[in-house]
mmCIF file of C-alpha atoms in Angstrom:
data_model
loop_
_atom_site.group_PDB
_atom_site.id
_atom_site.type_symbol
_atom_site.label_atom_id
_atom_site.label_comp_id
_atom_site.label_asym_id
_atom_site.label_seq_id
_atom_site.Cartn_x
_atom_site.Cartn_y
_atom_site.Cartn_z
ATOM 1 C CA MET A 1 85.773 142.713 80.038
ATOM 2 C CA LEU A 2 86.661 138.957 81.286
ATOM 3 C CA ASP A 3 83.210 138.638 83.044
ATOM 4 C CA ASP A 4 81.924 138.667 79.671
ATOM 5 C CA GLU A 5 83.358 136.549 77.517
ATOM 6 C CA PRO A 6 81.291 133.702 75.870
ATOM 7 C CA GLY A 7 81.149 130.393 77.995
ATOM 8 C CA ARG A 8 82.858 131.979 80.988
ATOM 9 C CA LYS A 9 80.840 131.918 84.352
ATOM 10 C CA ARG A 10 80.437 135.027 85.705
ATOM 11 C CA ARG A 11 81.427 135.845 89.158
ATOM 12 C CA ARG A 12 78.630 137.295 92.324
ATOM 13 C CA LEU A 13 80.784 138.326 94.491
ATOM 14 C CA TRP A 14 84.641 139.571 94.220
ATOM 15 C CA VAL A 15 85.095 138.514 97.143
ATOM 16 C CA HIS A 16 82.933 135.937 99.182
ATOM 17 C CA PRO A 17 81.797 137.213 102.742
ATOM 18 C CA ILE A 18 82.992 134.450 104.509
ATOM 19 C CA VAL A 19 86.081 135.045 103.530
ATOM 20 C CA ALA A 20 86.681 138.002 103.901
ATOM 21 C CA GLN A 21 86.089 137.160 107.171
ATOM 22 C CA ARG A 22 89.837 135.716 107.147
ATOM 23 C CA PRO A 23 91.337 138.394 109.358
ATOM 24 C CA GLN A 24 89.109 138.843 112.427
ATOM 25 C CA LYS A 25 88.329 134.879 112.212
ATOM 26 C CA GLY A 26 90.557 132.869 110.223
ATOM 27 C CA GLN A 27 92.947 129.650 112.056
ATOM 28 C CA PHE A 28 96.134 131.492 110.914
ATOM 29 C CA HIS A 29 95.381 134.500 112.718
ATOM 30 C CA LYS A 30 93.155 133.098 115.705
ATOM 31 C CA LEU A 31 95.602 130.009 116.591
ATOM 32 C CA TYR A 32 99.043 130.297 115.021
ATOM 33 C CA THR A 33 100.118 132.945 117.680
ATOM 34 C CA ASP A 34 98.721 130.764 120.736
ATOM 35 C CA LEU A 35 99.742 127.904 119.273
ATOM 36 C CA ARG A 36 103.196 129.409 119.425
ATOM 37 C CA LEU A 37 102.892 129.449 123.183
ATOM 38 C CA ASP A 38 102.697 125.667 123.547
ATOM 39 C CA ALA A 39 105.763 123.937 121.682
ATOM 40 C CA ASN A 40 103.520 120.154 122.118
ATOM 41 C CA LYS A 41 100.351 121.596 120.209
ATOM 42 C CA PHE A 42 102.681 123.489 118.077
ATOM 43 C CA LYS A 43 104.292 120.330 117.529
ATOM 44 C CA SER A 44 101.193 118.308 116.875
ATOM 45 C CA TYR A 45 100.028 120.815 114.655
ATOM 46 C CA CYS A 46 102.389 121.348 112.279
ATOM 47 C CA ARG A 47 104.886 118.419 112.190
ATOM 48 C CA MET A 48 107.467 119.974 113.782
ATOM 49 C CA SER A 49 109.153 121.741 115.997
ATOM 50 C CA ILE A 50 108.416 126.428 116.524
ATOM 51 C CA GLU A 51 112.646 125.988 115.945
ATOM 52 C CA THR A 52 112.692 123.978 112.933
ATOM 53 C CA PHE A 53 109.690 125.668 111.271
ATOM 54 C CA ASP A 54 111.339 129.216 111.776
ATOM 55 C CA TYR A 55 114.472 127.359 110.357
ATOM 56 C CA LEU A 56 112.152 126.085 107.370
ATOM 57 C CA LEU A 57 110.518 129.504 106.853
ATOM 58 C CA ILE A 58 113.902 131.022 106.647
ATOM 59 C CA CYS A 59 115.198 128.530 104.106
ATOM 60 C CA LEU A 60 111.586 128.952 101.520
ATOM 61 C CA HIS A 61 110.549 132.960 102.882
ATOM 62 C CA LEU A 62 111.809 133.948 99.599
ATOM 63 C CA ASP A 63 109.647 132.008 97.040
ATOM 64 C CA LEU A 64 106.596 132.582 99.456
ATOM 65 C CA ASN A 65 106.571 136.078 99.313
ATOM 66 C CA PHE A 66 104.588 138.010 96.987
ATOM 67 C CA MET A 67 104.099 141.450 96.382
ATOM 68 C CA ASP A 68 100.505 143.039 97.389
ATOM 69 C CA THR A 69 98.745 145.291 94.942
ATOM 70 C CA CYS A 70 95.737 147.554 94.702
ATOM 71 C CA MET A 71 93.498 145.039 94.490
ATOM 72 C CA ARG A 72 94.473 142.842 97.757
ATOM 73 C CA ARG A 73 96.986 141.886 99.840
ATOM 74 C CA SER A 74 99.448 139.218 99.908
ATOM 75 C CA ILE A 75 99.088 135.984 101.355
ATOM 76 C CA SER A 76 102.298 136.017 104.261
ATOM 77 C CA ALA A 77 104.059 133.440 103.410
ATOM 78 C CA GLU A 78 103.529 132.259 107.764
ATOM 79 C CA GLN A 79 100.266 131.499 105.971
ATOM 80 C CA ARG A 80 101.580 129.747 103.078
ATOM 81 C CA LEU A 81 103.706 127.452 104.963
ATOM 82 C CA LEU A 82 100.681 126.792 107.568
ATOM 83 C CA VAL A 83 98.810 126.828 104.958
ATOM 84 C CA THR A 84 100.640 123.274 102.683
ATOM 85 C CA LEU A 85 102.132 121.713 106.380
ATOM 86 C CA ARG A 86 98.450 121.255 108.041
ATOM 87 C CA PHE A 87 97.181 119.675 104.358
ATOM 88 C CA LEU A 88 99.710 117.779 104.183
ATOM 89 C CA ALA A 89 100.000 116.716 107.870
ATOM 90 C CA THR A 90 96.144 115.875 108.238
ATOM 91 C CA GLY A 91 94.864 115.623 104.053
ATOM 92 C CA ASN A 92 91.805 117.381 104.442
ATOM 93 C CA SER A 93 90.489 117.934 101.706
ATOM 94 C CA PHE A 94 90.214 121.265 100.111
ATOM 95 C CA ALA A 95 87.185 122.156 101.185
ATOM 96 C CA SER A 96 87.870 121.287 104.462
ATOM 97 C CA LEU A 97 90.884 123.501 104.797
ATOM 98 C CA HIS A 98 88.652 126.547 102.822
ATOM 99 C CA PHE A 99 85.985 127.350 105.639
ATOM 100 C CA GLU A 100 89.209 126.720 108.440
ATOM 101 C CA PHE A 101 91.326 128.855 106.938
ATOM 102 C CA LEU A 102 88.899 131.744 105.590
ATOM 103 C CA LEU A 103 90.820 131.255 101.664
ATOM 104 C CA GLY A 104 88.998 130.228 98.356
ATOM 105 C CA ILE A 105 89.423 126.534 96.968
ATOM 106 C CA SER A 106 91.148 127.457 94.800
ATOM 107 C CA THR A 107 93.643 129.738 96.119
ATOM 108 C CA ILE A 108 94.676 126.651 98.502
ATOM 109 C CA SER A 109 95.464 124.610 95.826
ATOM 110 C CA GLY A 110 97.168 127.044 94.280
ATOM 111 C CA ILE A 111 99.362 127.570 97.444
ATOM 112 C CA VAL A 112 99.812 124.344 98.392
ATOM 113 C CA CYS A 113 101.113 122.658 94.836
ATOM 114 C CA HIS A 114 103.718 126.093 95.064
ATOM 115 C CA THR A 115 104.582 125.503 98.411
ATOM 116 C CA CYS A 116 105.186 121.710 98.373
ATOM 117 C CA LYS A 117 107.491 122.557 94.668
ATOM 118 C CA VAL A 118 109.535 124.840 96.601
ATOM 119 C CA ILE A 119 110.027 122.539 99.396
ATOM 120 C CA TRP A 120 111.565 120.093 96.962
ATOM 121 C CA GLN A 121 113.222 122.408 94.871
ATOM 122 C CA ARG A 122 115.247 124.479 98.357
ATOM 123 C CA LEU A 123 115.393 121.857 100.731
ATOM 124 C CA ARG A 124 116.883 118.598 98.280
ATOM 125 C CA GLU A 125 120.495 119.974 98.585
ATOM 126 C CA ALA A 126 120.369 120.927 101.729
ATOM 127 C CA VAL A 127 118.786 116.842 103.372
ATOM 128 C CA MET A 128 119.011 115.109 100.411
ATOM 129 C CA PRO A 129 122.632 115.639 98.775
ATOM 130 C CA THR A 130 124.412 113.388 95.696
ATOM 131 C CA PRO A 131 125.930 110.850 98.400
ATOM 132 C CA THR A 132 129.944 111.040 97.727
ATOM 133 C CA ALA A 133 132.110 108.416 98.833
ATOM 134 C CA ALA A 134 132.651 109.480 102.179
ATOM 135 C CA ASP A 135 128.550 109.705 102.915
ATOM 136 C CA TRP A 136 128.537 106.355 101.005
ATOM 137 C CA LEU A 137 130.594 104.858 103.950
ATOM 138 C CA ARG A 138 129.467 106.446 106.882
ATOM 139 C CA ILE A 139 125.962 104.950 105.227
ATOM 140 C CA ALA A 140 127.662 101.660 105.995
ATOM 141 C CA ASP A 141 128.704 101.968 108.856
ATOM 142 C CA GLY A 142 125.275 102.893 110.565
ATOM 143 C CA PHE A 143 124.123 99.400 108.890
ATOM 144 C CA TYR A 144 127.659 97.468 110.463
ATOM 145 C CA GLN A 145 126.296 99.408 113.597
ATOM 146 C CA SER A 146 122.861 98.444 113.751
ATOM 147 C CA ALA A 147 122.216 95.888 111.172
ATOM 148 C CA GLN A 148 125.698 94.024 112.124
ATOM 149 C CA PHE A 149 125.310 94.105 107.887
ATOM 150 C CA PRO A 150 128.702 95.782 106.535
ATOM 151 C CA ASN A 151 128.887 96.896 103.498
ATOM 152 C CA CYS A 152 125.520 98.227 102.982
ATOM 153 C CA ILE A 153 124.919 101.045 101.843
ATOM 154 C CA GLY A 154 121.124 101.151 101.658
ATOM 155 C CA ALA A 155 118.157 99.686 101.936
ATOM 156 C CA LEU A 156 115.479 100.394 98.470
ATOM 157 C CA ASP A 157 112.034 99.875 97.790
ATOM 158 C CA GLY A 158 108.789 100.594 96.682
ATOM 159 C CA LYS A 159 105.904 102.332 98.651
ATOM 160 C CA HIS A 160 102.354 102.384 96.674
ATOM 161 C CA ILE A 161 100.786 106.061 96.925
ATOM 162 C CA ARG A 162 96.896 106.396 97.230
ATOM 163 C CA VAL A 163 95.924 108.598 94.014
ATOM 164 C CA LYS A 164 92.732 109.636 92.537
ATOM 165 C CA LYS A 165 92.606 107.300 89.139
ATOM 166 C CA PRO A 166 93.053 109.879 87.058
ATOM 167 C CA PRO A 167 90.851 110.052 83.128
ATOM 168 C CA HIS A 168 91.978 108.426 80.515
ATOM 169 C CA SER A 169 94.157 106.200 82.032
ATOM 170 C CA GLY A 170 92.945 102.984 81.960
ATOM 171 C CA SER A 171 94.870 100.332 84.014
ATOM 172 C CA ARG A 172 98.686 102.462 84.755
ATOM 173 C CA TYR A 173 97.865 103.480 87.700
ATOM 174 C CA PHE A 174 96.405 99.960 89.070
ATOM 175 C CA ASN A 175 98.426 98.370 91.422
ATOM 176 C CA TYR A 176 98.964 94.060 92.442
ATOM 177 C CA LYS A 177 97.343 95.616 95.122
ATOM 178 C CA GLN A 178 93.509 97.078 94.015
ATOM 179 C CA TYR A 179 93.796 100.352 94.213
ATOM 180 C CA PHE A 180 95.298 103.432 92.020
ATOM 181 C CA SER A 181 98.323 105.090 92.731
ATOM 182 C CA VAL A 182 102.596 106.040 92.067
ATOM 183 C CA VAL A 183 105.548 104.961 93.138
ATOM 184 C CA LEU A 184 107.942 106.101 95.716
ATOM 185 C CA MET A 185 111.197 104.384 94.862
ATOM 186 C CA ALA A 186 113.499 105.122 98.090
ATOM 187 C CA LEU A 187 116.856 104.022 99.469
ATOM 188 C CA ALA A 188 116.878 104.732 102.448
ATOM 189 C CA ASP A 189 120.141 104.743 105.423
ATOM 190 C CA SER A 190 120.183 103.272 108.689
ATOM 191 C CA ASP A 191 119.037 106.513 110.241
ATOM 192 C CA TYR A 192 115.336 105.984 108.320
ATOM 193 C CA LYS A 193 116.540 109.122 106.076
ATOM 194 C CA PHE A 194 115.726 108.620 102.693
ATOM 195 C CA VAL A 195 119.467 109.059 100.444
ATOM 196 C CA ILE A 196 117.690 108.831 96.570
ATOM 197 C CA VAL A 197 114.177 108.121 95.627
ATOM 198 C CA ASP A 198 112.852 107.863 92.607
ATOM 199 C CA ILE A 199 108.846 109.421 92.906
ATOM 200 C CA GLY A 200 105.983 109.657 89.770
ATOM 201 C CA ALA A 201 106.314 105.163 87.936
ATOM 202 C CA TYR A 202 102.907 104.350 87.345
ATOM 203 C CA GLY A 203 101.621 101.798 89.816
ATOM 204 C CA SER A 204 100.369 98.883 87.464
ATOM 205 C CA THR A 205 104.976 99.032 87.207
ATOM 206 C CA SER A 206 106.549 96.364 89.041
ATOM 207 C CA ASP A 207 109.404 97.427 91.690
ATOM 208 C CA SER A 208 111.856 96.000 89.511
ATOM 209 C CA ARG A 209 111.153 97.330 86.532
ATOM 210 C CA ILE A 210 110.927 100.765 88.283
ATOM 211 C CA PHE A 211 114.630 100.391 89.552
ATOM 212 C CA SER A 212 115.916 99.842 86.146
ATOM 213 C CA VAL A 213 114.472 102.309 84.545
ATOM 214 C CA SER A 214 114.975 104.991 87.460
ATOM 215 C CA ARG A 215 118.036 107.150 87.407
ATOM 216 C CA MET A 216 119.053 105.705 90.079
ATOM 217 C CA GLY A 217 119.191 102.557 88.896
ATOM 218 C CA GLU A 218 121.106 103.978 85.455
ATOM 219 C CA GLN A 219 124.104 104.423 87.757
ATOM 220 C CA LEU A 220 124.608 101.573 90.719
ATOM 221 C CA ARG A 221 124.306 99.510 87.166
ATOM 222 C CA GLN A 222 127.244 102.425 85.132
ATOM 223 C CA ASN A 223 129.443 101.990 88.167
ATOM 224 C CA GLN A 224 128.366 106.085 88.575
ATOM 225 C CA LEU A 225 127.425 106.243 92.512
ATOM 226 C CA ALA A 226 130.421 107.689 93.108
ATOM 227 C CA LEU A 227 130.633 103.303 95.593
ATOM 228 C CA PRO A 228 133.381 102.927 97.229
ATOM 229 C CA GLU A 229 136.098 99.644 96.300
ATOM 230 C CA PRO A 230 134.956 96.778 97.647
ATOM 231 C CA SER A 231 136.621 95.510 100.351
ATOM 232 C CA ARG A 232 137.308 92.585 102.900
ATOM 233 C CA LEU A 233 134.225 91.850 105.216
ATOM 234 C CA PRO A 234 135.200 92.692 108.719
ATOM 235 C CA GLY A 235 137.480 90.652 110.702
ATOM 236 C CA SER A 236 137.094 88.223 107.049
ATOM 237 C CA ALA A 237 140.178 86.941 105.233
ATOM 238 C CA GLY A 238 138.221 86.625 102.668
ATOM 239 C CA PRO A 239 137.783 88.020 98.529
ATOM 240 C CA PRO A 240 137.052 92.058 98.623
ATOM 241 C CA ALA A 241 133.776 92.193 99.097
ATOM 242 C CA PRO A 242 131.613 94.669 96.679
ATOM 243 C CA PHE A 243 129.493 97.505 98.160
ATOM 244 C CA VAL A 244 125.453 96.460 97.888
ATOM 245 C CA ILE A 245 122.324 97.296 99.042
ATOM 246 C CA VAL A 246 119.495 95.092 99.620
ATOM 247 C CA ALA A 247 116.443 94.834 98.774
ATOM 248 C CA ASP A 248 113.141 91.889 98.713
ATOM 249 C CA GLU A 249 112.744 89.489 96.237
ATOM 250 C CA GLY A 250 110.412 91.587 94.607
ATOM 251 C CA PHE A 251 114.118 92.917 92.584
ATOM 252 C CA ALA A 252 117.080 90.699 90.772
ATOM 253 C CA VAL A 253 120.255 89.875 92.523
ATOM 254 C CA SER A 254 123.117 91.913 91.356
ATOM 255 C CA PRO A 255 126.991 92.285 92.276
ATOM 256 C CA HIS A 256 125.639 95.892 93.762
ATOM 257 C CA LEU A 257 121.726 94.474 94.768
ATOM 258 C CA MET A 258 121.123 92.196 96.928
ATOM 259 C CA ARG A 259 117.973 90.111 97.756
ATOM 260 C CA PRO A 260 117.002 87.068 99.723
ATOM 261 C CA PHE A 261 117.797 83.228 99.027
ATOM 262 C CA PRO A 262 113.944 82.283 97.234
ATOM 263 C CA ARG A 263 111.786 80.221 100.274
ATOM 264 C CA ARG A 264 112.229 76.622 98.633
ATOM 265 C CA ASP A 265 114.884 74.289 100.174
ATOM 266 C CA LEU A 266 116.569 76.777 102.417
ATOM 267 C CA ASP A 267 119.395 75.501 104.772
ATOM 268 C CA VAL A 268 120.981 76.242 107.889
ATOM 269 C CA ARG A 269 123.320 78.907 106.209
ATOM 270 C CA LYS A 270 120.781 80.389 103.987
ATOM 271 C CA ARG A 271 118.509 80.886 106.469
ATOM 272 C CA ILE A 272 121.040 83.365 108.220
ATOM 273 C CA PHE A 273 121.562 85.563 104.848
ATOM 274 C CA ASN A 274 117.828 86.377 104.726
ATOM 275 C CA TYR A 275 117.612 86.790 107.889
ATOM 276 C CA ARG A 276 120.792 89.129 108.581
ATOM 277 C CA LEU A 277 118.914 90.937 105.082
ATOM 278 C CA THR A 278 115.844 91.466 106.749
ATOM 279 C CA ARG A 279 117.527 93.399 109.697
ATOM 280 C CA ALA A 280 119.132 96.055 107.060
ATOM 281 C CA ARG A 281 116.339 95.420 105.086
ATOM 282 C CA ARG A 282 113.315 96.807 107.812
ATOM 283 C CA TYR A 283 114.984 100.393 107.560
ATOM 284 C CA VAL A 284 113.441 101.641 104.317
ATOM 285 C CA GLU A 285 109.947 100.043 105.711
ATOM 286 C CA CYS A 286 110.369 101.571 109.125
ATOM 287 C CA ALA A 287 111.696 105.233 107.003
ATOM 288 C CA PHE A 288 108.072 104.444 105.096
ATOM 289 C CA GLY A 289 106.067 103.925 108.081
ATOM 290 C CA ILE A 290 107.197 107.450 109.839
ATOM 291 C CA LEU A 291 107.150 109.715 106.244
ATOM 292 C CA SER A 292 103.004 108.018 106.455
ATOM 293 C CA SER A 293 102.340 108.296 110.326
ATOM 294 C CA LYS A 294 103.945 112.057 111.204
ATOM 295 C CA TRP A 295 102.476 113.133 106.868
ATOM 296 C CA ARG A 296 99.095 111.456 107.434
ATOM 297 C CA VAL A 297 98.201 112.879 103.675
ATOM 298 C CA PHE A 298 98.964 108.939 102.928
ATOM 299 C CA GLN A 299 96.421 107.487 104.634
ATOM 300 C CA SER A 300 93.764 107.969 102.082
ATOM 301 C CA PRO A 301 93.762 108.475 98.432
ATOM 302 C CA ILE A 302 95.516 112.044 96.888
ATOM 303 C CA GLN A 303 92.286 114.286 95.587
ATOM 304 C CA MET A 304 95.299 115.263 93.144
ATOM 305 C CA LYS A 305 95.854 114.881 88.995
ATOM 306 C CA PRO A 306 99.427 112.541 89.344
ATOM 307 C CA ASP A 307 101.580 115.558 88.561
ATOM 308 C CA ASN A 308 100.269 117.871 91.211
ATOM 309 C CA ALA A 309 100.459 113.685 93.515
ATOM 310 C CA THR A 310 103.966 113.557 93.024
ATOM 311 C CA LEU A 311 104.535 117.389 93.885
ATOM 312 C CA VAL A 312 102.709 116.538 97.542
ATOM 313 C CA ILE A 313 105.386 113.020 97.301
ATOM 314 C CA GLN A 314 108.216 114.967 96.586
ATOM 315 C CA ALA A 315 107.809 118.241 99.831
ATOM 316 C CA CYS A 316 107.058 115.504 102.233
ATOM 317 C CA VAL A 317 110.312 113.410 101.602
ATOM 318 C CA MET A 318 112.135 116.717 102.127
ATOM 319 C CA LEU A 319 110.736 117.684 105.021
ATOM 320 C CA HIS A 320 110.927 113.771 106.270
ATOM 321 C CA ASN A 321 114.596 113.953 105.776
ATOM 322 C CA PHE A 322 113.920 118.315 107.431
ATOM 323 C CA THR A 323 112.074 117.096 109.979
ATOM 324 C CA ARG A 324 115.011 113.666 111.359
ATOM 325 C CA ILE A 325 118.071 116.456 110.959
ATOM 326 C CA HIS A 326 116.726 119.496 112.776
ATOM 327 C CA ASP A 327 113.878 117.646 115.247
ATOM 328 C CA ALA A 328 116.202 115.010 116.032
ATOM 329 C CA SER A 329 113.350 112.490 116.077
ATOM 330 C CA THR A 330 112.479 109.499 118.561
ATOM 331 C CA ASP A 331 110.892 105.772 117.073
ATOM 332 C CA ALA A 332 108.633 106.253 120.718
ATOM 333 C CA ASP A 333 107.282 110.229 120.039
ATOM 334 C CA LEU A 334 106.089 108.333 116.725
ATOM 335 C CA GLY A 335 104.284 105.128 117.815
ATOM 336 C CA LEU A 336 106.061 102.812 115.527
ATOM 337 C CA ASN A 337 107.423 99.962 116.833
ATOM 338 C CA MET A 338 111.611 99.792 114.924
ATOM 339 C CA THR A 339 111.521 95.953 116.109
ATOM 340 C CA SER A 340 109.713 94.205 114.349
ATOM 341 C CA SER A 341 110.979 91.915 110.838
ATOM 342 C CA VAL A 342 109.597 93.027 107.372
ATOM 343 C CA SER A 343 107.661 89.404 105.332
ATOM 344 C CA LEU A 344 109.004 88.555 102.781
ATOM 345 C CA ASP A 345 107.142 89.439 99.292
ATOM 346 C CA LEU A 346 107.752 86.171 97.031
ATOM 347 C CA SER A 347 104.894 87.941 94.578
ATOM 348 C CA ARG A 348 107.666 89.946 91.757
ATOM 349 C CA PRO A 349 111.035 88.107 91.472
ATOM 350 C CA GLY A 350 113.237 89.085 89.570
ATOM 351 C CA ARG A 351 116.017 87.245 87.872
ATOM 352 C CA PRO A 352 119.317 86.476 88.930
ATOM 353 C CA GLY A 353 122.586 87.209 87.595
ATOM 354 C CA THR A 354 125.450 85.006 87.928
ATOM 355 C CA ALA A 355 127.931 88.242 89.281
ATOM 356 C CA GLY A 356 125.120 89.388 91.903
ATOM 357 C CA LEU A 357 125.226 85.542 93.044
ATOM 358 C CA ALA A 358 128.119 85.033 93.746
ATOM 359 C CA VAL A 359 128.411 88.313 95.610
ATOM 360 C CA ARG A 360 125.643 87.481 97.380
ATOM 361 C CA GLU A 361 127.889 83.857 97.773
ATOM 362 C CA ILE A 362 130.438 85.875 99.713
ATOM 363 C CA PHE A 363 128.414 86.927 102.113
ATOM 364 C CA ALA A 364 125.937 84.040 103.720
ATOM 365 C CA ASP A 365 129.651 82.745 104.221
ATOM 366 C CA TYR A 366 130.954 85.213 106.570
ATOM 367 C CA PHE A 367 127.694 85.259 108.309
ATOM 368 C CA ILE A 368 127.832 81.371 109.551
ATOM 369 C CA SER A 369 132.090 82.275 109.674
ATOM 370 C CA PRO A 370 133.677 83.173 113.405
ATOM 371 C CA GLU A 371 134.080 86.596 112.009
ATOM 372 C CA GLY A 372 130.301 88.121 110.919
ATOM 373 C CA ALA A 373 128.034 85.465 113.033
ATOM 374 C CA LEU A 374 125.763 86.964 115.368
ATOM 375 C CA SER A 375 125.688 84.689 118.476
ATOM 376 C CA TRP A 376 121.878 84.991 118.535
ATOM 377 C CA GLN A 377 121.397 84.691 114.827
ATOM 378 C CA MET A 378 120.070 80.764 115.453
ATOM 379 C CA ASP A 379 118.033 81.796 118.037
ATOM 380 C CA ALA A 380 116.264 84.277 116.022
ATOM 381 C CA ILE A 381 115.964 81.402 112.357
ATOM 382 C CA ARG A 382 114.619 78.435 114.617
ATOM 383 C CA GLY A 383 111.236 77.853 113.758
ATOM 384 C CA SER A 384 111.508 78.920 110.539
ATOM 385 C CA ARG A 385 111.273 77.513 106.789
#
């Protein structure tokens, strides 16, 4: 028998008496039905509306249902999803959830990892499909309407997600902010949804390096992202401009990736370009803010192995887009100030490319032309250096 194997810890109890009281005292059995009677409380508990939760359960139901056995009854799909959402929404330890739901710690760990994997696999095509040329045009129109930056197909940045130091990892996960992390590299649209993500790079790696070796960066260099053909900027008679991604100084400029001018020797034209680019770039920073505010597992180091931490990040990215689509979340709901500027990071400069510099000049000229200038841009840059 397994319990008689040498070196194996002998189990004292098949089911602990406290855990055996789950049907009577567990949080799912005591609270879930009452929560569904109060929409606001339910949304606060699960970070989504009742209707969105029910639809999510339908999407995941086949992969979360397991058969009962002669030894024990299986844990329902509803309970599995609720446990996982509660972990993502609070960042509580598995030991803490153990006493709330009266499930074993190892059981909760397995439920969370499996459910996060299912969320990523089942929702990806629905909420973050591979963009087509029509999708890029729609995103570009959104940026032009909201940030007045034409031909912009997304805002790019990396976010360091705190993790527990993996054993025998040296300094690979130790980032320039002096903590251990994996990197979420994301391209966001003007509705604060993620369009493309790359997850799991070492925290010690620079954003520019992560992007260059990612599938997204490789596809951009090889012109495999189905980008629309270059077009003239609105109202301009100048040369056609390519569709571009906006980013900070941590990235290298290229024909399809714009970053600000260096801060030294800035004239009015360059300062206006930097201001206009920052207005567009803030959307990815705000998307990260919404993600961290809703899913508070990011508020402290994730106490999991890097592979499992990556599953958690993937699930949160999918749920972020899913709730943005189905709950129509407002910025006021999350207590965020989306009008604040994003500071420029000069710590990791990239090497400019000649073709990219020429494209940047086209945009800089357009932003000071009568066709592209904003009535308030001179007031916005007054006093800047």
